[in-house]
PDB file of C-alpha atoms in Angstrom:
ATOM      1  CA  UNK A   1     -15.362  -4.615 -17.846  1.00 89.00           C
ATOM      2  CA  UNK A   2     -11.386  -3.746 -17.101  1.00 98.00           C
ATOM      3  CA  UNK A   3     -10.966  -1.506 -14.462  1.00 98.00           C
ATOM      4  CA  UNK A   4      -8.370   1.159 -15.617  1.00 98.00           C
ATOM      5  CA  UNK A   5      -5.496   1.714 -12.458  1.00 98.00           C
ATOM      6  CA  UNK A   6      -4.208   5.350 -12.729  1.00 98.00           C
ATOM      7  CA  UNK A   7      -0.874   4.707 -11.019  1.00 98.00           C
ATOM      8  CA  UNK A   8       3.032   4.395 -10.545  1.00 97.00           C
ATOM      9  CA  UNK A   9       5.521   1.922  -9.116  1.00 97.00           C
ATOM     10  CA  UNK A  10       5.247   3.049  -5.559  1.00 96.00           C
ATOM     11  CA  UNK A  11       4.277   0.876  -2.269  1.00 96.00           C
ATOM     12  CA  UNK A  12       0.436   2.706  -2.747  1.00 97.00           C
ATOM     13  CA  UNK A  13       0.516   1.731  -6.215  1.00 97.00           C
ATOM     14  CA  UNK A  14       1.129  -1.862  -5.712  1.00 97.00           C
ATOM     15  CA  UNK A  15      -1.313  -2.122  -2.942  1.00 97.00           C
ATOM     16  CA  UNK A  16      -3.828  -1.910  -5.906  1.00 98.00           C
ATOM     17  CA  UNK A  17      -2.428  -4.106  -8.097  1.00 98.00           C
ATOM     18  CA  UNK A  18      -1.930  -6.815  -5.622  1.00 98.00           C
ATOM     19  CA  UNK A  19      -5.795  -6.664  -4.575  1.00 98.00           C
ATOM     20  CA  UNK A  20      -6.730  -6.395  -7.943  1.00 98.00           C
ATOM     21  CA  UNK A  21      -4.722  -9.807  -9.075  1.00 98.00           C
ATOM     22  CA  UNK A  22      -5.654 -11.345  -5.313  1.00 98.00           C
ATOM     23  CA  UNK A  23      -9.859 -10.343  -6.276  1.00 98.00           C
ATOM     24  CA  UNK A  24      -9.633 -11.688 -10.199  1.00 98.00           C
ATOM     25  CA  UNK A  25     -10.870  -8.773 -11.540  1.00 98.00           C
ATOM     26  CA  UNK A  26      -9.440  -7.017 -15.373  1.00 98.00           C
ATOM     27  CA  UNK A  27      -7.310  -4.298 -14.851  1.00 98.00           C
ATOM     28  CA  UNK A  28      -5.266  -2.268 -17.553  1.00 98.00           C
ATOM     29  CA  UNK A  29      -2.400   0.012 -16.110  1.00 98.00           C
ATOM     30  CA  UNK A  30      -2.354   3.870 -17.149  1.00 98.00           C
ATOM     31  CA  UNK A  31       0.956   4.826 -16.290  1.00 98.00           C
ATOM     32  CA  UNK A  32       1.311   8.468 -14.660  1.00 98.00           C
ATOM     33  CA  UNK A  33       4.898   9.241 -14.426  1.00 98.00           C
ATOM     34  CA  UNK A  34       5.213  10.979 -11.239  1.00 96.00           C
ATOM     35  CA  UNK A  35       8.906  11.974 -11.658  1.00 94.00           C
ATOM     36  CA  UNK A  36       7.494  14.279 -14.993  1.00 97.00           C
ATOM     37  CA  UNK A  37       4.710  15.641 -12.857  1.00 96.00           C
ATOM     38  CA  UNK A  38       2.293  13.801 -14.679  1.00 97.00           C
ATOM     39  CA  UNK A  39      -0.086  13.682 -11.730  1.00 97.00           C
ATOM     40  CA  UNK A  40      -0.838  17.561 -12.033  1.00 96.00           C
ATOM     41  CA  UNK A  41      -2.113  17.217 -15.555  1.00 97.00           C
ATOM     42  CA  UNK A  42      -5.891  18.491 -15.719  1.00 96.00           C
ATOM     43  CA  UNK A  43      -7.000  15.054 -16.336  1.00 96.00           C
ATOM     44  CA  UNK A  44      -5.810  13.124 -13.779  1.00 97.00           C
ATOM     45  CA  UNK A  45      -6.804  16.217 -10.950  1.00 96.00           C
ATOM     46  CA  UNK A  46     -10.510  15.013 -11.794  1.00 96.00           C
ATOM     47  CA  UNK A  47      -9.793  11.450 -10.902  1.00 97.00           C
ATOM     48  CA  UNK A  48      -7.554  12.534  -8.051  1.00 97.00           C
ATOM     49  CA  UNK A  49      -8.109  16.227  -6.672  1.00 96.00           C
ATOM     50  CA  UNK A  50      -5.218  15.430  -4.180  1.00 96.00           C
ATOM     51  CA  UNK A  51      -2.702  14.985  -7.050  1.00 95.00           C
ATOM     52  CA  UNK A  52      -1.454  11.460  -5.934  1.00 96.00           C
ATOM     53  CA  UNK A  53      -1.624   8.220  -6.864  1.00 98.00           C
ATOM     54  CA  UNK A  54      -3.389   5.818  -7.321  1.00 98.00           C
ATOM     55  CA  UNK A  55      -6.080   6.364  -8.729  1.00 98.00           C
ATOM     56  CA  UNK A  56      -8.731   4.019 -10.248  1.00 98.00           C
ATOM     57  CA  UNK A  57     -11.985   4.004 -13.224  1.00 98.00           C
ATOM     58  CA  UNK A  58     -14.384   1.256 -12.852  1.00 98.00           C
ATOM     59  CA  UNK A  59     -16.820   1.427 -15.550  1.00 98.00           C
ATOM     60  CA  UNK A  60     -19.135  -0.610 -13.555  1.00 97.00           C
ATOM     61  CA  UNK A  61     -19.724   1.149 -10.502  1.00 97.00           C
ATOM     62  CA  UNK A  62     -22.606   1.490  -8.430  1.00 96.00           C
ATOM     63  CA  UNK A  63     -25.983   0.902 -10.038  1.00 95.00           C
ATOM     64  CA  UNK A  64     -24.166  -0.305 -13.163  1.00 95.00           C
ATOM     65  CA  UNK A  65     -22.614   3.348 -13.381  1.00 97.00           C
ATOM     66  CA  UNK A  66     -18.745   4.345 -13.899  1.00 97.00           C
ATOM     67  CA  UNK A  67     -17.119   5.570 -11.071  1.00 98.00           C
ATOM     68  CA  UNK A  68     -13.839   7.050 -10.330  1.00 98.00           C
ATOM     69  CA  UNK A  69     -11.895   6.764  -6.631  1.00 98.00           C
ATOM     70  CA  UNK A  70      -8.816   7.779  -4.930  1.00 98.00           C
ATOM     71  CA  UNK A  71      -7.028   7.250  -2.317  1.00 97.00           C
ATOM     72  CA  UNK A  72      -5.408   4.100  -2.334  1.00 98.00           C
ATOM     73  CA  UNK A  73      -7.700   2.990   1.351  1.00 98.00           C
ATOM     74  CA  UNK A  74     -10.425   4.226   0.028  1.00 98.00           C
ATOM     75  CA  UNK A  75      -9.655   1.708  -3.317  1.00 98.00           C
ATOM     76  CA  UNK A  76      -9.216  -1.317  -1.085  1.00 98.00           C
ATOM     77  CA  UNK A  77     -12.328  -0.544   0.861  1.00 98.00           C
ATOM     78  CA  UNK A  78     -14.414  -0.207  -2.689  1.00 98.00           C
ATOM     79  CA  UNK A  79     -12.821  -3.278  -4.321  1.00 98.00           C
ATOM     80  CA  UNK A  80     -13.429  -5.429  -1.367  1.00 98.00           C
ATOM     81  CA  UNK A  81     -17.464  -3.789  -1.348  1.00 97.00           C
ATOM     82  CA  UNK A  82     -17.413  -4.426  -4.819  1.00 97.00           C
ATOM     83  CA  UNK A  83     -16.619  -8.414  -4.984  1.00 98.00           C
ATOM     84  CA  UNK A  84     -17.094  -9.486  -1.628  1.00 97.00           C
ATOM     85  CA  UNK A  85     -13.303 -10.742  -1.167  1.00 98.00           C
ATOM     86  CA  UNK A  86     -11.264  -9.757   1.523  1.00 98.00           C
ATOM     87  CA  UNK A  87     -13.205  -8.131   3.842  1.00 98.00           C
ATOM     88  CA  UNK A  88     -15.530  -9.814   6.167  1.00 97.00           C
ATOM     89  CA  UNK A  89     -19.451  -9.329   5.891  1.00 96.00           C
ATOM     90  CA  UNK A  90     -19.973  -9.124   9.525  1.00 97.00           C
ATOM     91  CA  UNK A  91     -18.853  -5.938  11.546  1.00 97.00           C
ATOM     92  CA  UNK A  92     -17.031  -7.605  14.169  1.00 97.00           C
ATOM     93  CA  UNK A  93     -14.920  -8.939  11.488  1.00 97.00           C
ATOM     94  CA  UNK A  94     -13.944  -5.504   9.645  1.00 97.00           C
ATOM     95  CA  UNK A  95     -13.601  -3.608  12.796  1.00 98.00           C
ATOM     96  CA  UNK A  96      -9.720  -4.816  12.807  1.00 98.00           C
ATOM     97  CA  UNK A  97      -9.692  -4.004   9.052  1.00 98.00           C
ATOM     98  CA  UNK A  98     -10.575  -1.058   9.410  1.00 98.00           C
ATOM     99  CA  UNK A  99      -7.934  -0.700  11.975  1.00 98.00           C
ATOM    100  CA  UNK A 100      -5.329  -2.083  10.588  1.00 98.00           C
ATOM    101  CA  UNK A 101      -5.993  -0.127   7.488  1.00 98.00           C
ATOM    102  CA  UNK A 102      -6.136   3.196   9.255  1.00 98.00           C
ATOM    103  CA  UNK A 103      -2.670   2.182  11.081  1.00 97.00           C
ATOM    104  CA  UNK A 104      -1.389   1.566   7.816  1.00 97.00           C
ATOM    105  CA  UNK A 105      -2.480   5.030   5.854  1.00 96.00           C
ATOM    106  CA  UNK A 106      -1.726   6.980   9.107  1.00 96.00           C
ATOM    107  CA  UNK A 107       1.681   5.575  10.100  1.00 95.00           C
ATOM    108  CA  UNK A 108       2.834   2.622   8.028  1.00 95.00           C
ATOM    109  CA  UNK A 109       3.325   4.818   4.692  1.00 94.00           C
ATOM    110  CA  UNK A 110       3.535   8.397   5.728  1.00 92.00           C
ATOM    111  CA  UNK A 111       6.814   7.434   8.353  1.00 92.00           C
ATOM    112  CA  UNK A 112       8.650   4.970   5.598  1.00 91.00           C
ATOM    113  CA  UNK A 113       7.540   7.230   3.323  1.00 91.00           C
ATOM    114  CA  UNK A 114       9.870  10.120   5.228  1.00 91.00           C
ATOM    115  CA  UNK A 115      12.928   7.949   5.463  1.00 89.00           C
ATOM    116  CA  UNK A 116      12.812   7.732   1.682  1.00 85.00           C
ATOM    117  CA  UNK A 117      12.805  11.338   1.505  1.00 87.00           C
ATOM    118  CA  UNK A 118      15.491  12.099   3.785  1.00 89.00           C
ATOM    119  CA  UNK A 119      17.791   9.113   2.785  1.00 86.00           C
ATOM    120  CA  UNK A 120      17.583  10.301  -0.791  1.00 84.00           C
ATOM    121  CA  UNK A 121      19.452  13.991   0.361  1.00 82.00           C
ATOM    122  CA  UNK A 122      23.194  14.575  -0.776  1.00 81.00           C
ATOM    123  CA  UNK A 123      23.859  16.809   2.358  1.00 82.00           C
ATOM    124  CA  UNK A 124      24.317  14.967   5.629  1.00 83.00           C
ATOM    125  CA  UNK A 125      23.543  17.429   7.703  1.00 81.00           C
ATOM    126  CA  UNK A 126      20.335  17.592   6.344  1.00 79.00           C
ATOM    127  CA  UNK A 127      20.101  13.843   6.514  1.00 84.00           C
ATOM    128  CA  UNK A 128      20.769  13.034   9.662  1.00 86.00           C
ATOM    129  CA  UNK A 129      18.151  14.657  11.564  1.00 84.00           C
ATOM    130  CA  UNK A 130      15.347  13.117   9.408  1.00 86.00           C
ATOM    131  CA  UNK A 131      16.769   9.948   9.164  1.00 87.00           C
ATOM    132  CA  UNK A 132      17.380   9.560  12.812  1.00 88.00           C
ATOM    133  CA  UNK A 133      13.971  10.367  13.312  1.00 87.00           C
ATOM    134  CA  UNK A 134      11.992   8.576  10.763  1.00 92.00           C
ATOM    135  CA  UNK A 135      14.049   5.593  10.789  1.00 92.00           C
ATOM    136  CA  UNK A 136      13.250   5.485  14.907  1.00 93.00           C
ATOM    137  CA  UNK A 137       9.680   5.432  14.303  1.00 94.00           C
ATOM    138  CA  UNK A 138       9.565   3.233  10.905  1.00 95.00           C
ATOM    139  CA  UNK A 139      11.366   0.282  12.563  1.00 96.00           C
ATOM    140  CA  UNK A 140       8.680   1.370  16.308  1.00 96.00           C
ATOM    141  CA  UNK A 141       6.011   0.839  13.263  1.00 97.00           C
ATOM    142  CA  UNK A 142       7.394  -2.878  12.458  1.00 98.00           C
ATOM    143  CA  UNK A 143       7.812  -3.668  15.946  1.00 98.00           C
ATOM    144  CA  UNK A 144       4.004  -2.448  16.094  1.00 97.00           C
ATOM    145  CA  UNK A 145       3.630  -4.925  13.535  1.00 98.00           C
ATOM    146  CA  UNK A 146       5.911  -7.880  14.473  1.00 98.00           C
ATOM    147  CA  UNK A 147       3.828  -8.112  17.902  1.00 98.00           C
ATOM    148  CA  UNK A 148       0.555  -7.907  16.368  1.00 98.00           C
ATOM    149  CA  UNK A 149       1.298 -10.803  13.961  1.00 98.00           C
ATOM    150  CA  UNK A 150       2.615 -13.381  16.812  1.00 98.00           C
ATOM    151  CA  UNK A 151      -0.252 -14.771  17.560  1.00 97.00           C
ATOM    152  CA  UNK A 152      -2.504 -13.409  14.305  1.00 98.00           C
ATOM    153  CA  UNK A 153      -1.453 -15.368  10.526  1.00 98.00           C
ATOM    154  CA  UNK A 154      -2.698 -11.919   9.030  1.00 98.00           C
ATOM    155  CA  UNK A 155      -3.419  -8.601  10.579  1.00 98.00           C
ATOM    156  CA  UNK A 156      -7.103  -8.788  11.077  1.00 97.00           C
ATOM    157  CA  UNK A 157      -7.160 -12.496  11.382  1.00 94.00           C
ATOM    158  CA  UNK A 158      -8.325 -13.831   7.915  1.00 97.00           C
ATOM    159  CA  UNK A 159      -6.282 -12.088   5.046  1.00 98.00           C
ATOM    160  CA  UNK A 160      -7.454  -8.956   4.174  1.00 98.00           C
ATOM    161  CA  UNK A 161      -7.329  -5.463   1.924  1.00 98.00           C
ATOM    162  CA  UNK A 162      -5.461  -4.061   5.275  1.00 98.00           C
ATOM    163  CA  UNK A 163      -2.598  -6.797   4.798  1.00 98.00           C
ATOM    164  CA  UNK A 164      -2.471  -5.563   0.671  1.00 98.00           C
ATOM    165  CA  UNK A 165      -2.086  -2.021   2.010  1.00 98.00           C
ATOM    166  CA  UNK A 166       0.645  -3.159   4.539  1.00 98.00           C
ATOM    167  CA  UNK A 167       2.367  -5.115   2.181  1.00 98.00           C
ATOM    168  CA  UNK A 168       2.920  -2.312  -0.333  1.00 97.00           C
ATOM    169  CA  UNK A 169       5.054  -0.922   2.079  1.00 97.00           C
ATOM    170  CA  UNK A 170       6.446  -3.762   3.637  1.00 98.00           C
ATOM    171  CA  UNK A 171       7.657  -4.078   0.510  1.00 97.00           C
ATOM    172  CA  UNK A 172       9.926  -1.464   0.323  1.00 95.00           C
ATOM    173  CA  UNK A 173      11.687  -2.833   3.703  1.00 96.00           C
ATOM    174  CA  UNK A 174      15.193  -2.607   1.922  1.00 95.00           C
ATOM    175  CA  UNK A 175      14.930   1.015   1.151  1.00 91.00           C
ATOM    176  CA  UNK A 176      13.725   1.509   4.904  1.00 91.00           C
ATOM    177  CA  UNK A 177      17.119  -0.084   5.883  1.00 91.00           C
ATOM    178  CA  UNK A 178      15.041  -2.728   7.906  1.00 96.00           C
ATOM    179  CA  UNK A 179      16.007  -6.162   8.032  1.00 97.00           C
ATOM    180  CA  UNK A 180      13.034  -8.203   8.589  1.00 98.00           C
ATOM    181  CA  UNK A 181      15.117 -11.125  10.238  1.00 98.00           C
ATOM    182  CA  UNK A 182      14.781  -8.641  13.340  1.00 98.00           C
ATOM    183  CA  UNK A 183      11.148  -8.982  12.701  1.00 98.00           C
ATOM    184  CA  UNK A 184      10.562 -12.833  12.831  1.00 98.00           C
ATOM    185  CA  UNK A 185       6.621 -12.355  12.772  1.00 98.00           C
ATOM    186  CA  UNK A 186       6.841  -9.735  10.316  1.00 98.00           C
ATOM    187  CA  UNK A 187       9.025 -11.673   7.879  1.00 98.00           C
ATOM    188  CA  UNK A 188       6.977 -15.402   8.168  1.00 98.00           C
ATOM    189  CA  UNK A 189       3.654 -13.113   7.481  1.00 98.00           C
ATOM    190  CA  UNK A 190       5.935 -11.605   4.434  1.00 98.00           C
ATOM    191  CA  UNK A 191       6.876 -14.123   2.918  1.00 98.00           C
ATOM    192  CA  UNK A 192       3.795 -15.925   3.153  1.00 98.00           C
ATOM    193  CA  UNK A 193       2.237 -13.169   1.504  1.00 98.00           C
ATOM    194  CA  UNK A 194       4.953 -12.799  -1.467  1.00 98.00           C
ATOM    195  CA  UNK A 195       4.459 -16.753  -2.193  1.00 98.00           C
ATOM    196  CA  UNK A 196       0.906 -16.485  -2.911  1.00 98.00           C
ATOM    197  CA  UNK A 197       0.690 -16.723  -6.778  1.00 98.00           C
ATOM    198  CA  UNK A 198      -1.961 -13.271  -7.360  1.00 98.00           C
ATOM    199  CA  UNK A 199       0.459 -11.304  -4.989  1.00 98.00           C
ATOM    200  CA  UNK A 200       3.709 -12.097  -6.731  1.00 98.00           C
ATOM    201  CA  UNK A 201       1.770 -11.149 -10.419  1.00 98.00           C
ATOM    202  CA  UNK A 202       0.562  -7.975  -8.423  1.00 98.00           C
ATOM    203  CA  UNK A 203       4.012  -7.225  -7.350  1.00 97.00           C
ATOM    204  CA  UNK A 204       5.602  -7.833 -11.098  1.00 97.00           C
ATOM    205  CA  UNK A 205       2.633  -6.085 -13.068  1.00 96.00           C
ATOM    206  CA  UNK A 206       4.328  -3.235 -15.152  1.00 96.00           C
ATOM    207  CA  UNK A 207       2.883  -0.085 -13.229  1.00 95.00           C
ATOM    208  CA  UNK A 208       5.609   2.795 -14.871  1.00 92.00           C
TER     209      UNK A 208
END
């Protein structure tokens, strides 16, 4: 049965479309136009009480019953559990997946997101402090990722949901004013992921 993906064309939305394509799960997009405030609609709030995209509805959830899930990290872990793909069975293998997924959720998302905010401001004085602060932190996080990928093909060893989570934000590197040539290990990882047919489909899926 088809999963409903309630989303918009954002890094957090792309995480899930990429994961669904990689896992071979049928899905349909239900656009939630965040530029028009549709994330505040009562029906969407029932799925995502924090007013944020994405959310999914799986008609075949646990025990065969429908389930809705919000927060992109929770969705990725759920889909990994559901399919048994991109989430190691052994706890020893899951630990780095958990670590790097939480790293993305707590840092490599909120910090570049602040760059997105300040870079759009028209007042140069308002822009200057925010961009200096958050661009520096964003570059630091790219450096953390680059060091990790110096001796790992993917962040947790084998490709996992953590890679999909991070890729959703690395996809916006031009908007972060980050040249991946400055982070060669990230560039190698990014190019390898973007060359995967399912990732390409997930990135090209119409989410808006």
